[in-house]
Tab-separated table of C-alpha atoms in Angstrom:
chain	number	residue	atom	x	y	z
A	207	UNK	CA	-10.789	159.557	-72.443
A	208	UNK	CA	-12.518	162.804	-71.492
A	209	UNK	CA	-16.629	162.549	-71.828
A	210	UNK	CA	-18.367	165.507	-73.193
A	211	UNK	CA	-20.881	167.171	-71.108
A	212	UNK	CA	-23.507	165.494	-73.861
A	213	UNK	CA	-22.174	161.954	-73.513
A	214	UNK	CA	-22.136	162.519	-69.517
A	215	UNK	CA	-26.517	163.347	-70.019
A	216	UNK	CA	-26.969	160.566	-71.678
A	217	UNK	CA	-25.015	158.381	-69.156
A	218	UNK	CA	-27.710	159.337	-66.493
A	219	UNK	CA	-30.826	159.524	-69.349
A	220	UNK	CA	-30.908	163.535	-69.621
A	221	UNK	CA	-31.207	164.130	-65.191
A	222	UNK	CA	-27.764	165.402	-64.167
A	223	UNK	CA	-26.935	163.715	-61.028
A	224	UNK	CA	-25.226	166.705	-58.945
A	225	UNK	CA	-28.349	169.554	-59.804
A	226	UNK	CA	-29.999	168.255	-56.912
A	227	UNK	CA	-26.919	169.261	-54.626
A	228	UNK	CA	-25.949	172.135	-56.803
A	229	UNK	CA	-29.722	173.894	-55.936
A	230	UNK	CA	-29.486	173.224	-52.316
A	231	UNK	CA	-26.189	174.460	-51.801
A	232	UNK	CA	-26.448	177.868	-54.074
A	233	UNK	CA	-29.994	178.206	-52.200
A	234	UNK	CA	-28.766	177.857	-48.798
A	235	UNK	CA	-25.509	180.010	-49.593
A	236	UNK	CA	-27.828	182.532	-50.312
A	237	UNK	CA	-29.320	182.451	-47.201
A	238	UNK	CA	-26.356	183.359	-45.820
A	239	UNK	CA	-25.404	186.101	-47.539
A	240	UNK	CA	-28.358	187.878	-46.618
A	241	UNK	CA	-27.947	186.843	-43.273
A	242	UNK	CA	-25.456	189.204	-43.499
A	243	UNK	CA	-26.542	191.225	-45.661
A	244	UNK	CA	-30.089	192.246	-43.589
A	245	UNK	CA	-28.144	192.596	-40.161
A	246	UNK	CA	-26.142	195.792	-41.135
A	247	UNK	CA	-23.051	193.626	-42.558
A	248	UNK	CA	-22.583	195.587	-45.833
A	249	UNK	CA	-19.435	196.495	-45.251
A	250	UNK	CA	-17.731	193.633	-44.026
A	251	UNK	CA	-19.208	191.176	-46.888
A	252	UNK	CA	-18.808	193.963	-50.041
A	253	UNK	CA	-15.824	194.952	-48.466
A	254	UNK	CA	-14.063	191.451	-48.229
A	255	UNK	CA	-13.527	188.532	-50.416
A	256	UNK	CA	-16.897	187.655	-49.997
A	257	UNK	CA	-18.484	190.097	-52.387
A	258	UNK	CA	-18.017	187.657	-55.080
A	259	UNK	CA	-20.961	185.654	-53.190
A	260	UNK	CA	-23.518	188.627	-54.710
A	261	UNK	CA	-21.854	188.452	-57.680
A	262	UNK	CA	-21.574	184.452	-58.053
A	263	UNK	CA	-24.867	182.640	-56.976
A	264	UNK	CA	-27.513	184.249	-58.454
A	265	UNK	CA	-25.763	184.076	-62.150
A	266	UNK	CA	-25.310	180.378	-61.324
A	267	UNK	CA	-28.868	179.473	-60.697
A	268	UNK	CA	-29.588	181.424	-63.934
A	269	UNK	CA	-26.906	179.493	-66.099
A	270	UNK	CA	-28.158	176.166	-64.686
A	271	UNK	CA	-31.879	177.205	-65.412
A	272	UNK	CA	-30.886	177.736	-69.081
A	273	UNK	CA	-28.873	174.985	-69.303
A	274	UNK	CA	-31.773	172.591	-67.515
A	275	UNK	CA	-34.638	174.462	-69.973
A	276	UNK	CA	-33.303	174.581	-72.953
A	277	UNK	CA	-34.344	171.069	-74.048
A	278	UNK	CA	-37.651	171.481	-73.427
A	279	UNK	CA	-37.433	174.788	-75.117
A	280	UNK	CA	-37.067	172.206	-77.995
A	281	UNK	CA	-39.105	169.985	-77.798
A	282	UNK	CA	-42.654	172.256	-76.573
A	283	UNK	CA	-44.686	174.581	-78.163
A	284	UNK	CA	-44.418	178.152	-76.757
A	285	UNK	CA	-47.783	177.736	-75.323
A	286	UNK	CA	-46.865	174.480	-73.728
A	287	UNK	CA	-43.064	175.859	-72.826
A	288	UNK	CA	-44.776	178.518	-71.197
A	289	UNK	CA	-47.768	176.552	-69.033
A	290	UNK	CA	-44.772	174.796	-67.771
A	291	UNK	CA	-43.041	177.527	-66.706
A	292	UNK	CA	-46.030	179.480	-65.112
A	293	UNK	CA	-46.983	176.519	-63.221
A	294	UNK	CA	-44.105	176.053	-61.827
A	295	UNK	CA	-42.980	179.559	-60.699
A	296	UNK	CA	-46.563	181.491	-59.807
A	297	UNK	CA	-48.019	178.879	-57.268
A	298	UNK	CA	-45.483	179.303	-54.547
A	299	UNK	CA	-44.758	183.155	-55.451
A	300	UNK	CA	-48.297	184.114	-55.290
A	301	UNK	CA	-48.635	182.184	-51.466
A	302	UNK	CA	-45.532	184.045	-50.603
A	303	UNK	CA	-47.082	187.107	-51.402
A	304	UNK	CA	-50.019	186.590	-49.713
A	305	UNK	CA	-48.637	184.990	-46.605
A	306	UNK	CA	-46.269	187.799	-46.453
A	307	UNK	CA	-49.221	190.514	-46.422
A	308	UNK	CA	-51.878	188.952	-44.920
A	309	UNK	CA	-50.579	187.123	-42.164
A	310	UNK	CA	-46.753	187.936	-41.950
A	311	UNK	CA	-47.305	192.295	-42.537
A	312	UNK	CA	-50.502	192.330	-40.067
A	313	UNK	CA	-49.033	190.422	-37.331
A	314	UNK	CA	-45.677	192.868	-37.146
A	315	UNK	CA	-46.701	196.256	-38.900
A	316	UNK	CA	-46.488	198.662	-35.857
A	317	UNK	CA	-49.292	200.796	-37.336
A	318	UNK	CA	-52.835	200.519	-36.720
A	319	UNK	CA	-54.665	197.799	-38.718
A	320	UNK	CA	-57.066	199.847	-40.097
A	321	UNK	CA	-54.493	202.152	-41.454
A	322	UNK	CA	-52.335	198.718	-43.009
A	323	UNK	CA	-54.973	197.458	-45.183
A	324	UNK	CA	-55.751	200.691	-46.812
A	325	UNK	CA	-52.542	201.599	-47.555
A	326	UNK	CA	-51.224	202.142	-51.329
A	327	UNK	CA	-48.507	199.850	-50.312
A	328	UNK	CA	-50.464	197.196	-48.955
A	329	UNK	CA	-52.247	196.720	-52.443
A	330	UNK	CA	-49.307	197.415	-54.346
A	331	UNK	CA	-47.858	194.547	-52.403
A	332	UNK	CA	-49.966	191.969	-54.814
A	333	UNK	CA	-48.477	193.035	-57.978
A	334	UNK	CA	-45.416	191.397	-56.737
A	335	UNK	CA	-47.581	188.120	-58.449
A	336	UNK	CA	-46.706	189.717	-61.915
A	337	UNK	CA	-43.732	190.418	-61.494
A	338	UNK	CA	-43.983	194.455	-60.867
A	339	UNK	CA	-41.692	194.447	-58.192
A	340	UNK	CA	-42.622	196.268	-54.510
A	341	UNK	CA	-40.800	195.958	-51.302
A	342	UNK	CA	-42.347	197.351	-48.417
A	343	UNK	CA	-45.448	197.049	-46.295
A	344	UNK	CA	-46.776	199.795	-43.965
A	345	UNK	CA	-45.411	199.182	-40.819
A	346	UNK	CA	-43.518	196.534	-41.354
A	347	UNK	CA	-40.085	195.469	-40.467
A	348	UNK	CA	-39.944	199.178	-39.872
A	349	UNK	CA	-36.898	199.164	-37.170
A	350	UNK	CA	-35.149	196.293	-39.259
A	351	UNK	CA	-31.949	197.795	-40.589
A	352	UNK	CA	-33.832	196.895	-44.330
A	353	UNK	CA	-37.340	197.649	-44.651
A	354	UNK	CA	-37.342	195.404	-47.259
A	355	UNK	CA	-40.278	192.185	-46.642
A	356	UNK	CA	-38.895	190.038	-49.343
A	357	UNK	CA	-35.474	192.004	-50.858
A	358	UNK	CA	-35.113	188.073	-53.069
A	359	UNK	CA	-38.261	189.470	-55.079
A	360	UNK	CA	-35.748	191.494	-57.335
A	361	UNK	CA	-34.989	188.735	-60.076
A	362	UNK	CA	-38.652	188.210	-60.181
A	363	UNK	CA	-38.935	190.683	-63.129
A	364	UNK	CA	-35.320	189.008	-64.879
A	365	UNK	CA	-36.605	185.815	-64.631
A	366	UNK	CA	-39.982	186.986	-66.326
A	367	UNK	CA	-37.631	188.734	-69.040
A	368	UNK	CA	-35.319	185.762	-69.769
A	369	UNK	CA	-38.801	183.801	-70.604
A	370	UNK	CA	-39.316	186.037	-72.554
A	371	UNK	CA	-36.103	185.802	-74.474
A	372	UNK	CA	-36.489	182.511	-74.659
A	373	UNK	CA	-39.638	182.993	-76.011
A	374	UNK	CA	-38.433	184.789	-79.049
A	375	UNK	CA	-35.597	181.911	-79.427
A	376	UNK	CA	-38.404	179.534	-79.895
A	377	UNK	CA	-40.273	181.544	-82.417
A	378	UNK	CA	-37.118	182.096	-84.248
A	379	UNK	CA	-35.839	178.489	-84.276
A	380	UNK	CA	-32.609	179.925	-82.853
A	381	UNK	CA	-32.783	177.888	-79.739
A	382	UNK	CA	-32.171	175.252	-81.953
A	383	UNK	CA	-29.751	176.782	-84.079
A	384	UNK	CA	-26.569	176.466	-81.774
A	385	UNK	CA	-24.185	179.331	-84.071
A	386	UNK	CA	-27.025	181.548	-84.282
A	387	UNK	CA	-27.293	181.306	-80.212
A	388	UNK	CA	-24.189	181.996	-79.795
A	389	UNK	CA	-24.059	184.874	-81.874
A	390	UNK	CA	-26.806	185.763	-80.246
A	391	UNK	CA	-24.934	185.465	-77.011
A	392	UNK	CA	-22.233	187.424	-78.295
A	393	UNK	CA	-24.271	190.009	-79.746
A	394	UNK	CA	-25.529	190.819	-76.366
A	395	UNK	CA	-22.316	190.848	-74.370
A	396	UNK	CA	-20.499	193.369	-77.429
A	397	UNK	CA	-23.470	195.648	-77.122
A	398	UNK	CA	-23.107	196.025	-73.278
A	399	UNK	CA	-19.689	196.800	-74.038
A	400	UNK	CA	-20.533	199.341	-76.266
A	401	UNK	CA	-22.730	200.399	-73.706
A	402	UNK	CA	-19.907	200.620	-71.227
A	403	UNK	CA	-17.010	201.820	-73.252
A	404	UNK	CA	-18.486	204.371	-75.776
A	405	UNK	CA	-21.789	205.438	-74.109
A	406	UNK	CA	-21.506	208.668	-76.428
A	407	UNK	CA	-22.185	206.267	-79.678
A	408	UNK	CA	-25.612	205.970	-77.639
A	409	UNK	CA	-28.508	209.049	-78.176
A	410	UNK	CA	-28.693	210.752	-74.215
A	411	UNK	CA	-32.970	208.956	-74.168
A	412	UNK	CA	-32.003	205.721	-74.347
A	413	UNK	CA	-28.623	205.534	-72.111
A	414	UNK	CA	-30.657	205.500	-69.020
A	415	UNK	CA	-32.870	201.961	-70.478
A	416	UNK	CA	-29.223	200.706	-72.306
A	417	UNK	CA	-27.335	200.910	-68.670
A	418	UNK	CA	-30.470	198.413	-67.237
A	419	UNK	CA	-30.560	196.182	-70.428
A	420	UNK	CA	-26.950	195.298	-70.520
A	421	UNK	CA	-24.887	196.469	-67.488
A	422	UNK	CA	-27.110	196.136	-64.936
A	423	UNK	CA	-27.259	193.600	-61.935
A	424	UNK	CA	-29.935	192.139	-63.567
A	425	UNK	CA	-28.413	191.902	-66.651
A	426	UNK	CA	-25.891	190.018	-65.342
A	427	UNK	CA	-28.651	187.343	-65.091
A	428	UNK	CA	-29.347	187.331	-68.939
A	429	UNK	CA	-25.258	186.693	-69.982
A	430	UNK	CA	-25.560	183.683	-67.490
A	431	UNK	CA	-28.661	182.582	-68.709
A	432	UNK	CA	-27.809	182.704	-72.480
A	433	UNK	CA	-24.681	181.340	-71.531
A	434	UNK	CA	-26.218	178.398	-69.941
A	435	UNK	CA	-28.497	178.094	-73.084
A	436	UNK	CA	-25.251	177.860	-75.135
A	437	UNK	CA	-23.939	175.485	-73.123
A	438	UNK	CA	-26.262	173.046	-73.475
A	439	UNK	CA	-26.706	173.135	-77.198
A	440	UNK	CA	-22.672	172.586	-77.355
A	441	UNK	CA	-22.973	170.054	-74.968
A	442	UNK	CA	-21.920	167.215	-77.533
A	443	UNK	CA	-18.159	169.329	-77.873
A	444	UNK	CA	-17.546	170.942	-73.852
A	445	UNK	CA	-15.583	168.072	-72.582
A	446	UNK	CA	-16.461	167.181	-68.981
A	447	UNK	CA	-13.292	167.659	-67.199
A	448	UNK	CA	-11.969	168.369	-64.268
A	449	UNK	CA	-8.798	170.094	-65.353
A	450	UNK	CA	-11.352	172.769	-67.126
A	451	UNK	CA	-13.242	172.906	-63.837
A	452	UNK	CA	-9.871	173.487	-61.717
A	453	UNK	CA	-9.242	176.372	-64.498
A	454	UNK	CA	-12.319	177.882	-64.186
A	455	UNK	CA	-12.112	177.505	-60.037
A	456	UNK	CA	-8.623	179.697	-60.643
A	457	UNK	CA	-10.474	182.229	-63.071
A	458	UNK	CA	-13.373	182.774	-60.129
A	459	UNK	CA	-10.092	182.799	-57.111
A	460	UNK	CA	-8.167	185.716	-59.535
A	461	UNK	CA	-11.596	187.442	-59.887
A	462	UNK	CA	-12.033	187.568	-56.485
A	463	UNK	CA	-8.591	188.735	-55.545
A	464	UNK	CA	-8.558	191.384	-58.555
A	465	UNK	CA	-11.974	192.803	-59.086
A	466	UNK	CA	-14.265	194.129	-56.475
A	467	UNK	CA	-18.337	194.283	-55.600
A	468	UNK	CA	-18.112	197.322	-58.773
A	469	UNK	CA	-17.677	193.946	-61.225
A	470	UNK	CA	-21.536	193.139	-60.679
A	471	UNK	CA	-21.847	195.925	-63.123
A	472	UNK	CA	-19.112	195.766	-64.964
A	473	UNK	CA	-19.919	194.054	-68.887
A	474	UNK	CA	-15.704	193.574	-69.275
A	475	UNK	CA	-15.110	190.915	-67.159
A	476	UNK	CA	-18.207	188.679	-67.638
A	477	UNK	CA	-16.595	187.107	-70.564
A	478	UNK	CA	-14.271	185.550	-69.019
A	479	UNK	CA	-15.901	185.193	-65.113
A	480	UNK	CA	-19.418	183.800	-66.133
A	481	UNK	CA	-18.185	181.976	-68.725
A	482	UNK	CA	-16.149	180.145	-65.902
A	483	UNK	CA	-19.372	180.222	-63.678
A	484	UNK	CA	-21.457	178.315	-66.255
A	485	UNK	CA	-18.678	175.736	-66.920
A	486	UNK	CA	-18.614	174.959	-63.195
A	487	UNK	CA	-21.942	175.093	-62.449
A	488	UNK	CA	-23.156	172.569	-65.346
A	489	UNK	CA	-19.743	170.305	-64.477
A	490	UNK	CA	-21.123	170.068	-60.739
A	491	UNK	CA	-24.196	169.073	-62.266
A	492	UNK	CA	-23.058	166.344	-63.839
A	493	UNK	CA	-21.037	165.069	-61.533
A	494	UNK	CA	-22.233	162.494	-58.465
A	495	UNK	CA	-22.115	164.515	-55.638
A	496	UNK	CA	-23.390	163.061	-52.678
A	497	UNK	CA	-26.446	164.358	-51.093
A	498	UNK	CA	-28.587	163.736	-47.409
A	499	UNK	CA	-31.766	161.451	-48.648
A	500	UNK	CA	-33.523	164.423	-47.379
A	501	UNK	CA	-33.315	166.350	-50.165
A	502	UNK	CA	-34.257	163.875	-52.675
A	503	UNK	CA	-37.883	163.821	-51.399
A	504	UNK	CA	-38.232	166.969	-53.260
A	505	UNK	CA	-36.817	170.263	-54.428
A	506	UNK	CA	-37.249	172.398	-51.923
A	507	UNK	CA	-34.624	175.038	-52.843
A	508	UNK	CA	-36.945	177.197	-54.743
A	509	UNK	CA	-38.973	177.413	-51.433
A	510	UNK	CA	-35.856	178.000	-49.131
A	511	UNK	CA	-35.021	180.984	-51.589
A	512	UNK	CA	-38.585	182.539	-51.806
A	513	UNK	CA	-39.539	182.973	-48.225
A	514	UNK	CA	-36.071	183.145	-46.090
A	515	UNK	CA	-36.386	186.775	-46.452
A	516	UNK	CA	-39.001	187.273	-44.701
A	517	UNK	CA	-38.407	184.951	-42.238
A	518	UNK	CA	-35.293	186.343	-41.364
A	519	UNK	CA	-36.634	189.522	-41.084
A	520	UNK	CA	-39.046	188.135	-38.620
A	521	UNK	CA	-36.156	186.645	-36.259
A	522	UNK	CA	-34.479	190.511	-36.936
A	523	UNK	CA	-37.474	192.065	-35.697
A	524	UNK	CA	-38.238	190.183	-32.772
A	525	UNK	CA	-34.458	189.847	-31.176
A	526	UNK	CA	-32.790	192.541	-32.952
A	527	UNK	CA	-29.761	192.382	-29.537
A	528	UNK	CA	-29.118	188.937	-30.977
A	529	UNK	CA	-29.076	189.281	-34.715
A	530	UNK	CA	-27.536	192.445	-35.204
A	531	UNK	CA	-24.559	192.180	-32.714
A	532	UNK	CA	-22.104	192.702	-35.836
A	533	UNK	CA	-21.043	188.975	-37.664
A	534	UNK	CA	-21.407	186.590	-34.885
A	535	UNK	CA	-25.225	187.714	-35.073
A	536	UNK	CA	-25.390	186.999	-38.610
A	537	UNK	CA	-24.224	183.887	-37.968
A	538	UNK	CA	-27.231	182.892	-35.608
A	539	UNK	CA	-29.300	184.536	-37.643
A	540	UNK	CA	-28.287	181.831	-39.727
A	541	UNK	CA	-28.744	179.099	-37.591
A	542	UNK	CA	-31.907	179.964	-36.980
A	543	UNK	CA	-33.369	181.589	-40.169
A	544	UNK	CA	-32.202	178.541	-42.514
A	545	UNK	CA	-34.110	176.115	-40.838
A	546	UNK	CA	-37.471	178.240	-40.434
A	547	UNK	CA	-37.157	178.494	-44.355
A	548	UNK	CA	-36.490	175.462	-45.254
A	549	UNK	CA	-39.674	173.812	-42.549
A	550	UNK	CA	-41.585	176.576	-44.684
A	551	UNK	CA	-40.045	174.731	-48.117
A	552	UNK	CA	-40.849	171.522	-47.321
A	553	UNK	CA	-44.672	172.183	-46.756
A	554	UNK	CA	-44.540	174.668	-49.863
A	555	UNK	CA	-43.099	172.032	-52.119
A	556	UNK	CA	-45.170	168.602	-50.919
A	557	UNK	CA	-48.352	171.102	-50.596
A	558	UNK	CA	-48.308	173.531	-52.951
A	559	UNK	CA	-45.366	173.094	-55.724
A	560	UNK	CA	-45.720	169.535	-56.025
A	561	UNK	CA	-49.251	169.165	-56.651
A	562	UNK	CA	-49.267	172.154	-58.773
A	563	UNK	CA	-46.300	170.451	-60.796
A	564	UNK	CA	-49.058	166.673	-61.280
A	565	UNK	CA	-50.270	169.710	-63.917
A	566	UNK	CA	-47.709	169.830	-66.417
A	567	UNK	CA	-46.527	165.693	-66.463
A	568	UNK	CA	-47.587	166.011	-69.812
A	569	UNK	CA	-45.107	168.892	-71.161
A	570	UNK	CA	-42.416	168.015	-68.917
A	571	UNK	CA	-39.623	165.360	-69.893
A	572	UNK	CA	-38.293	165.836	-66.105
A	573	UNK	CA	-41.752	165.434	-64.484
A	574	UNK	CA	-42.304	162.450	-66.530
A	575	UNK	CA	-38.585	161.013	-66.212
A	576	UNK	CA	-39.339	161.683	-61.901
A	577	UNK	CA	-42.687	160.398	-61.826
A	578	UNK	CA	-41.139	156.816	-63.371
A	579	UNK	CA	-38.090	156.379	-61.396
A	580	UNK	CA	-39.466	157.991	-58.185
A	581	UNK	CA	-43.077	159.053	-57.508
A	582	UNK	CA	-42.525	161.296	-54.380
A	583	UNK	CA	-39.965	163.301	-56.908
A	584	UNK	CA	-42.182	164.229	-60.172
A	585	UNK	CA	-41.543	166.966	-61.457
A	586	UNK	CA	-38.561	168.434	-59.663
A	587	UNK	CA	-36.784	171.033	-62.331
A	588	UNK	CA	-35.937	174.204	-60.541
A	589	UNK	CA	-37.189	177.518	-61.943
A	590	UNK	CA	-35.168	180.691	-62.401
A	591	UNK	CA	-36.165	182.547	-59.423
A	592	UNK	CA	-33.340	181.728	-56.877
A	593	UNK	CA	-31.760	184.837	-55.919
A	594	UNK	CA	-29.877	186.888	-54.553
């Protein structure tokens, strides 16, 4: 007899066994995408079957965020949901940014020093921290064929907005409510619609802000979060099988054969595609999927998303005839980049995350759960910000 996904978390005492492998491998087939992506591949990977990578990953991070949060969502206080949250996104981000433009931007900026660190840019470069998104230093990565330092940084602000959703489910009890969420859930996905279909129901001033809220990349990110919310309060009826995963595989195969890089921001078809996303992503995390020992030390996929951006750029910048010799550079780009990002990871995480994360023991039932069955693992529960 089928398991629900429910029955399947309490099998393993609420810690999915295949979330460890599931962040890993979305994290490191990001890296290659924009291994791609930041050599001058546009083309060839929005242009191929491989567009559905941009429009895949990131949403799958987000639904297995929701999913992973939403019981704590339940069982904290806002104030305590939110410590928990903040302390274990802003400690890594913030070094990122300031590694990035204090050691990274000074070291490669091709204009004089004096000029860098009085430049508007350089400054603005710090409210990356709060989530007001900037991209460039002065200088820097200037030939690169992106200018970009850290292109990753643009869920920063979606992740900071889905909190903030979640937020709102707390104070309205609807996170625990699971019809209300997913009318909630529904609510938002008819409204982009709307917003797609029969813009001229909207007033001309607010078309502009209704296009971001609901059709945009980033809201793409909220229908896969919600969904992943949903997911987890039904998680007593979704049956855990592997029949339902094979659908879904077929849904994601005709998607990718049918629809093009457009469907990113495209409402229509999210329905059906991220629905299928969120069933395979929590199915895989419930699943025993083998995994190097490695990678149970910690979770260093967070790190390997925030800074292989800007270490890739670095390898760009300093042997641009290698890297941007069209696909096979991307490739050792790749071979390269990866493991500069995840060295990087591994010292983030056991120096920075992980101490950071002794914090919050006390308001996390995944901390606590890690620091009792492993003590070199506390508090591994991956944030939002893995993107794309």
């Amino acid at each position: 007899m089928t398991k629900s996904f429910g029955e399947v978390l309490d099998k393993y005492k609420g810690i999915g066994p295949g979330f460890d492998f599931l962040r890993i491998g979305l994290a490191f087939s990001i890296v290659l995408t924009h291994s791609f992506l930041l050599t001058g591949n546009n083309d060839f990977i929005r242009g191929s079957i491989f567009w559905f990578t941009e429009y895949a990953l990131v949403p799958m991070f987000f639904a297995l965020s929701g999913f992973l949060i939403a019981g704590s969502a339940q069982r904290l206080s806002l104030r305590n949901f939110l410590t928990n949250r903040g302390l274990r996104i802003v400690p890594a981000l913030a070094v990122d940014i300031v590694v990035c433009s204090l050691i990274i931007g000074p070291i490669v900026t091709i204009v004089h020093h004096a000029d860098y660190f009085t430049d508007p840019r350089f400054f603005k470069y710090f409210l990356n921290i709060v989530g007001w998104i900037h991209y460039e230093l002065p200088g820097v990565f200037q030939d690169n064929p992106s200018q970009k330092v850290n292109g990753a940084l643009w869920t920063v602000p979606w992740e900071i907005f889905c909190y903030i959703i979640m937020s709102f489910l707390m104070i309205t009890a609807i996170v625990k409510t699971r019809y209300k969420l997913l009318a909630v859930t529904a609510a938002y996905i008819v409204i982009g619609l709307i917003v797609q279909k029969m813009p001229y129901l909207l007033p001309a001033t607010i078309k502009p802000v209704a296009r971001v809220l609901f059709m945009s990349r980033g809201s793409q990110l909220i229908t896969a979060f919600l969904m992943g919310i949903v997911a987890f309060q039904f998680k007593g009826v979704i049956p855990h099988s592997r029949w339902i995963f094979a659908a879904a595989c077929l849904v994601c195969v005709a998607a990718i054969l049918t629809l093009d890089s457009r469907a990113i921001e495209s409402v229509i078809n999210r329905p059906i595609v991220i629905t299928s996303l969120v069933y395979m992503t929590v199915f895989i995390g419930l699943s025993e999927v083998p995994i190097p020992a490695f990678f149970r030390k910690g979770d260093y996929s967070y790190g390997v998303y925030l800074y292989h951006d800007p270490f890739l750029q670095i390898w760009i910048s300093a042997f641009p005839s290698a890297f941007l010799y069209p696909k096979y550079g991307a490739l050792a780009l790749y071979a390269v980049g990866l493991p500069s990002a995840l060295a990087v990871a591994v010292l983030s995480w056991h120096f920075i995350e992980k101490p950071i994360l002794g914090l919050r023991k006390k308001f996390s039932f995944i901390a606590q759960v890690r620091g009792v069955e492993d003590g070199n693992q506390s508090g591994r529960v991956q944030p939002l910000a893995v993107k794309s």
